[in-house]
Coordinates of N, CA and C in Angstrom, one line a residue:
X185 N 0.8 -1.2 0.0 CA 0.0 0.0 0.0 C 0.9 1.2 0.0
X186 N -0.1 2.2 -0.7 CA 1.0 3.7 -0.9 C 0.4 5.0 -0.1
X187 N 0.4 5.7 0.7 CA -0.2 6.8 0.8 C 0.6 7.9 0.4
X188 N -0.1 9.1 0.0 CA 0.5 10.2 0.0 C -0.7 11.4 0.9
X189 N 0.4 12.3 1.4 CA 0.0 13.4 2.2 C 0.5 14.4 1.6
X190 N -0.5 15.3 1.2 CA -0.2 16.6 1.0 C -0.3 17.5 1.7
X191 N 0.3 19.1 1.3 CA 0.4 20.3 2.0 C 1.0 21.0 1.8
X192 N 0.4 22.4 1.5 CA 1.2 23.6 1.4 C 0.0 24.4 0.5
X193 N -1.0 24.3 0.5 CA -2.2 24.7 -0.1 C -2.4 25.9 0.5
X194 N -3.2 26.6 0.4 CA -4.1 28.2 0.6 C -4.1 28.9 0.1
X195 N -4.8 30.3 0.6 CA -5.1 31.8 -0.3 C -3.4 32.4 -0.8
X196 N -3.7 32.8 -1.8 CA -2.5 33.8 -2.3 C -3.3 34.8 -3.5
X197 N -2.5 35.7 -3.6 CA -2.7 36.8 -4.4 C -2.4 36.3 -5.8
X198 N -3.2 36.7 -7.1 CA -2.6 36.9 -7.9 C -0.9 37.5 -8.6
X199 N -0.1 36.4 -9.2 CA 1.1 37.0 -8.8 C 2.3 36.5 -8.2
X200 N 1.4 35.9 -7.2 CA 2.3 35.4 -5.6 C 2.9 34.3 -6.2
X201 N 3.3 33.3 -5.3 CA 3.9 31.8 -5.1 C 3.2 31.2 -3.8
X202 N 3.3 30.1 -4.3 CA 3.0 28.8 -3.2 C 4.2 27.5 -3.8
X203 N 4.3 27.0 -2.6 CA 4.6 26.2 -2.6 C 4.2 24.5 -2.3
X204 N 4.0 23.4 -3.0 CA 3.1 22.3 -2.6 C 3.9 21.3 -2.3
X205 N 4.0 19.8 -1.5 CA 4.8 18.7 -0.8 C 4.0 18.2 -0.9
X206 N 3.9 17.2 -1.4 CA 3.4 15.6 -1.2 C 4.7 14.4 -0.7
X207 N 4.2 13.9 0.3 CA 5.1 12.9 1.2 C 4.3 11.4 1.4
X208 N 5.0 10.4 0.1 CA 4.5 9.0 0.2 C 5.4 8.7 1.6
X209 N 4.0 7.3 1.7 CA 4.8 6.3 3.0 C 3.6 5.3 2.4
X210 N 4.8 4.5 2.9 CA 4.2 2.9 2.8 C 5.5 2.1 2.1
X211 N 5.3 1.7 1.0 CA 5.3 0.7 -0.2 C 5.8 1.5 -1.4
X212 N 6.8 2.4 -0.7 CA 7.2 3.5 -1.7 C 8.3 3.3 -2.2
X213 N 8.8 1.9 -2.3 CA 9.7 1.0 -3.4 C 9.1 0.5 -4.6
X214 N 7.9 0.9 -4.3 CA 6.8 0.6 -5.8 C 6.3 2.0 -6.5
X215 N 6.9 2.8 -6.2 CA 6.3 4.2 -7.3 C 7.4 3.9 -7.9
X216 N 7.1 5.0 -8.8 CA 8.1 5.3 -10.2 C 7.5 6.4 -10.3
X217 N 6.6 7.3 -10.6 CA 6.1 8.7 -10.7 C 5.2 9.6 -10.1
X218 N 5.7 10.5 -9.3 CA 5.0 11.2 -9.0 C 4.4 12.6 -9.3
X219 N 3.2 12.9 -9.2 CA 3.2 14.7 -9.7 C 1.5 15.2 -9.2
X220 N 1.6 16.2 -9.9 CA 0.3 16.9 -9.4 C -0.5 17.1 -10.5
X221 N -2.2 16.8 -10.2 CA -3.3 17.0 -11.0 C -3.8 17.9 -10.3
X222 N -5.0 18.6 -11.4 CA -5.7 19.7 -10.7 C -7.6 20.0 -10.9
X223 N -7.8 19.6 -10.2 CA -9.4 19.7 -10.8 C -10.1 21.6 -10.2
X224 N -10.6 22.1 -11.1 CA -11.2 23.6 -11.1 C -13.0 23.6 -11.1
X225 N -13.1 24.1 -10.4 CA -15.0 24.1 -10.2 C -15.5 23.9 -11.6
X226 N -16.4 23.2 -12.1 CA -16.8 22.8 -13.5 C -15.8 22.5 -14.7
X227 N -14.5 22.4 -14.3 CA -13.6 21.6 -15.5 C -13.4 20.5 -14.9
X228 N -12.7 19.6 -15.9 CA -12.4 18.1 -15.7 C -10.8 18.5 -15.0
X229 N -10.6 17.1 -14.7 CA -9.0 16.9 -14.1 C -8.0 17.1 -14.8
X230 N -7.0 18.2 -15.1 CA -6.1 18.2 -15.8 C -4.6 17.9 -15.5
X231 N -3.4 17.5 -15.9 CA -2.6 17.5 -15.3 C -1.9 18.6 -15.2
X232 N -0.9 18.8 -13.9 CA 0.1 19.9 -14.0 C 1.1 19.9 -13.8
X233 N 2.0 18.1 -13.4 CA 3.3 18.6 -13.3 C 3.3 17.3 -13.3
X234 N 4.3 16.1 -13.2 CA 4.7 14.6 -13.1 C 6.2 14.8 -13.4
X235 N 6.8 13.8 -12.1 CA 8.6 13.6 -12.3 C 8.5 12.5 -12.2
X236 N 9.0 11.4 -12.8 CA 9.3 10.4 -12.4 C 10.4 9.6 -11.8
X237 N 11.3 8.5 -11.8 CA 12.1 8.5 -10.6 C 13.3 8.8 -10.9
X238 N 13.7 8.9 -12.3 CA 14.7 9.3 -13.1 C 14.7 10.4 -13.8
X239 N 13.7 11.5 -12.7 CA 14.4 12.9 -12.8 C 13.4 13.3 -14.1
X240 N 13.0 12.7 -15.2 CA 12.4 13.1 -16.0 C 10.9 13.9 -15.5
X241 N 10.1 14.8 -16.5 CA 9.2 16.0 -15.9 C 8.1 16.1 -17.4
X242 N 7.5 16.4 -17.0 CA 5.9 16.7 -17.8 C 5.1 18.2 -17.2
X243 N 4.9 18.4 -17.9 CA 4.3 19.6 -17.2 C 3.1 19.8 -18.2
X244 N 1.8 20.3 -17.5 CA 0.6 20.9 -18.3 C 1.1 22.1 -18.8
X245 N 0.3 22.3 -20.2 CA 0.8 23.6 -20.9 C 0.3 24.7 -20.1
X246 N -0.6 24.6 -19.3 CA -1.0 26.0 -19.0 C 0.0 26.4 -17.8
X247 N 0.8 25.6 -17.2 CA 1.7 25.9 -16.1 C 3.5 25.9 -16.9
X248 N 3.5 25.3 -18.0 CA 4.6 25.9 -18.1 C 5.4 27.0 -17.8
X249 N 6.8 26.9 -17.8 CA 7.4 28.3 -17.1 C 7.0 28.9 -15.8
X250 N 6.3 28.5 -15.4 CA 5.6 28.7 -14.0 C 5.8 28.3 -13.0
X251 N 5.2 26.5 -13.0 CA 5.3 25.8 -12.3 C 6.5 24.3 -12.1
X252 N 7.3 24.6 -11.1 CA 8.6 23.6 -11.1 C 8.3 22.6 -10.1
X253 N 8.4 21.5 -11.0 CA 8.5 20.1 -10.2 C 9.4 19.5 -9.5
X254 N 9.9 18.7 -8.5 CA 11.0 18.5 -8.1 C 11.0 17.2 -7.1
X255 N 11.8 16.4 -6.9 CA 11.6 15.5 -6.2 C 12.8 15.1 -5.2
X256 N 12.8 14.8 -3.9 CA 13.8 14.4 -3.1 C 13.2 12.9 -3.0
X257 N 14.1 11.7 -3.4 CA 13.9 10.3 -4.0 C 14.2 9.5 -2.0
X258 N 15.1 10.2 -1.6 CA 15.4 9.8 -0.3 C 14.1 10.1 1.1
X259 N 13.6 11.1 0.6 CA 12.5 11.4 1.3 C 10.9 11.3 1.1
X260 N 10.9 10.3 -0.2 CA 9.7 9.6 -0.8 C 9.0 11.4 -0.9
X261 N 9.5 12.5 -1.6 CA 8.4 14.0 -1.5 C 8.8 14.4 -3.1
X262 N 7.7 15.0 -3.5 CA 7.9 15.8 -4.2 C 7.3 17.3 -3.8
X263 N 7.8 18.1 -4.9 CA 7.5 19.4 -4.4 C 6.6 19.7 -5.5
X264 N 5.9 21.3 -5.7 CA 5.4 21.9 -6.8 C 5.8 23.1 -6.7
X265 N 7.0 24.0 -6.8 CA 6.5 25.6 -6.8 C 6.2 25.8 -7.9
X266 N 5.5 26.8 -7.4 CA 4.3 27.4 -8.3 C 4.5 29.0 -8.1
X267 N 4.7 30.2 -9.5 CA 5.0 30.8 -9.4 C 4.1 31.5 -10.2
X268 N 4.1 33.2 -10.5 CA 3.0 34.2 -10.9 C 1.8 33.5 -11.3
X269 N 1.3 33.0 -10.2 CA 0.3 32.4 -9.9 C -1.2 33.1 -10.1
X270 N -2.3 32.8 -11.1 CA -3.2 33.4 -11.9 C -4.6 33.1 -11.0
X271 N -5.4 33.3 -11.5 CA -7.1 33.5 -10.8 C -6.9 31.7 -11.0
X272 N -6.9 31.8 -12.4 CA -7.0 30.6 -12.8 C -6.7 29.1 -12.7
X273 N -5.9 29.4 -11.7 CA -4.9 28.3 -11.2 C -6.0 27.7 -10.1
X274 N -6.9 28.7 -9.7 CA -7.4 27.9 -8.5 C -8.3 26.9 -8.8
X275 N -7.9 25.6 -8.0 CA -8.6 24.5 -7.9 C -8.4 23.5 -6.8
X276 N -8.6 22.3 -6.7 CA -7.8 21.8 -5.7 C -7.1 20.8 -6.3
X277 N -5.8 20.5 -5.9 CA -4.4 20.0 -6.3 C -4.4 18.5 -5.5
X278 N -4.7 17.5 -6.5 CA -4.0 16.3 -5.8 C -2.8 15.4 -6.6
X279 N -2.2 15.2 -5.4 CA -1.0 14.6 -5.8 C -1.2 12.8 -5.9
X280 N -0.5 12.5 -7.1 CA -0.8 11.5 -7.4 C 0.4 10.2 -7.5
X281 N 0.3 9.2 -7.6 CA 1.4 8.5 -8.0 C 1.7 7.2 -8.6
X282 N 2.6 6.7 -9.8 CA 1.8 5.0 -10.2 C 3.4 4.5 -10.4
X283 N 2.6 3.3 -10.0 CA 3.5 2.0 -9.6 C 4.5 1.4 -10.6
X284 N 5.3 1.0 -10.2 CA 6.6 0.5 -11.4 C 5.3 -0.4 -12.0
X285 N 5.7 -0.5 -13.3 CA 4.4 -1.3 -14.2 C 3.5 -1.0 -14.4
X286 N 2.7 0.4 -13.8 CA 2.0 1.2 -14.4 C 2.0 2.1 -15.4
X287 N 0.6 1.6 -16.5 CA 0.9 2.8 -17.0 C -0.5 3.6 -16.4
X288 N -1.3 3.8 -15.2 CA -1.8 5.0 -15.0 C -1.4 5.2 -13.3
X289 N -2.0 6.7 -13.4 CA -1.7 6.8 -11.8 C -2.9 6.4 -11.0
X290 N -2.6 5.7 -10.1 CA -3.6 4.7 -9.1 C -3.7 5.4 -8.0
X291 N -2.4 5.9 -7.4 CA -2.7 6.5 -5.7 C -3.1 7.8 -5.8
X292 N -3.2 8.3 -5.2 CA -4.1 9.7 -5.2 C -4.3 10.2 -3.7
X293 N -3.9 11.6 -3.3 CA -3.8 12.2 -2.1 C -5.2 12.5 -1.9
X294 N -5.4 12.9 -0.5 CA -6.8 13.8 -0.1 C -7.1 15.7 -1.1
X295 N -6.2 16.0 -1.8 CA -6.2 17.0 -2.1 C -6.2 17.8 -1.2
X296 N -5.3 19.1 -1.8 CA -5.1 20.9 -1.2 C -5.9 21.9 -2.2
X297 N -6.8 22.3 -1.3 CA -7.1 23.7 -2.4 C -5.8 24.7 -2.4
X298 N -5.9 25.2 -3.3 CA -5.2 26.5 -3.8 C -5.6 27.4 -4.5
X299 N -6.4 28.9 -3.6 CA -6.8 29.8 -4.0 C -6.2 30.9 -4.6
X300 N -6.4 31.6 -5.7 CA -5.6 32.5 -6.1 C -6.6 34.0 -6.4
X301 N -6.1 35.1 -5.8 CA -7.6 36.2 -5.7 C -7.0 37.4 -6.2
X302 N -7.7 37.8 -7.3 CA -7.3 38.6 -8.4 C -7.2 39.7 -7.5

């Protein structure tokens, strides 16, 4: 079994930065990727950032240049900063992650909102 915990969610200003942590435990010799999806009041789930264990990165086009993924492999975490951060960004952010042999992501955090107020 995998969990992940998130954190580092809240209000910010148009502009601003936040920063986001997700911290697997468990069975975390079985991920291979982790990253963040984002669901927005009446849009579907999109993606916004994925590293996998070998350092490689994905990012949603709308967060490009913006948004930097990162992972400490010793501390089963990744990170998300998130920089001039738009109205639009607001949704709530969960962190996701799939298993060596996966090809979808299975685990899935409680989600962080992250507000952004013009």
């Amino acid at each position: 079994q995998v969990q992940l915990a998130e954190s580092g969610g809240g209000l910010v200003q148009s502009g601003g930065s936040l920063r986001l942590s997700c911290a697997a435990s468990g069975s975390t010799h079985r991920i291979n990727a982790m990253g963040w999806y984002r669901t927005a009041p009446g849009k579907e789930r999109e993606l916004v950032a994925v590293i996998s264990r070998d350092g490689s990165t994905r990012y949603g086009d709308s967060v490009k240049g913006r948004f930097t993924i990162s992972r400490n492999n010793a501390k089963n975490t990744v990170y998300l900063q998130m920089n001039s951060l738009r109205s639009e960004d607001t949704a709530v952010y969960y962190c996701a992650a799939r298993k060596l042999g996966a090809t979808a992501y299975e685990v899935w955090g409680q989600g962080t909102q992250v507000t952004v107020s013009s």
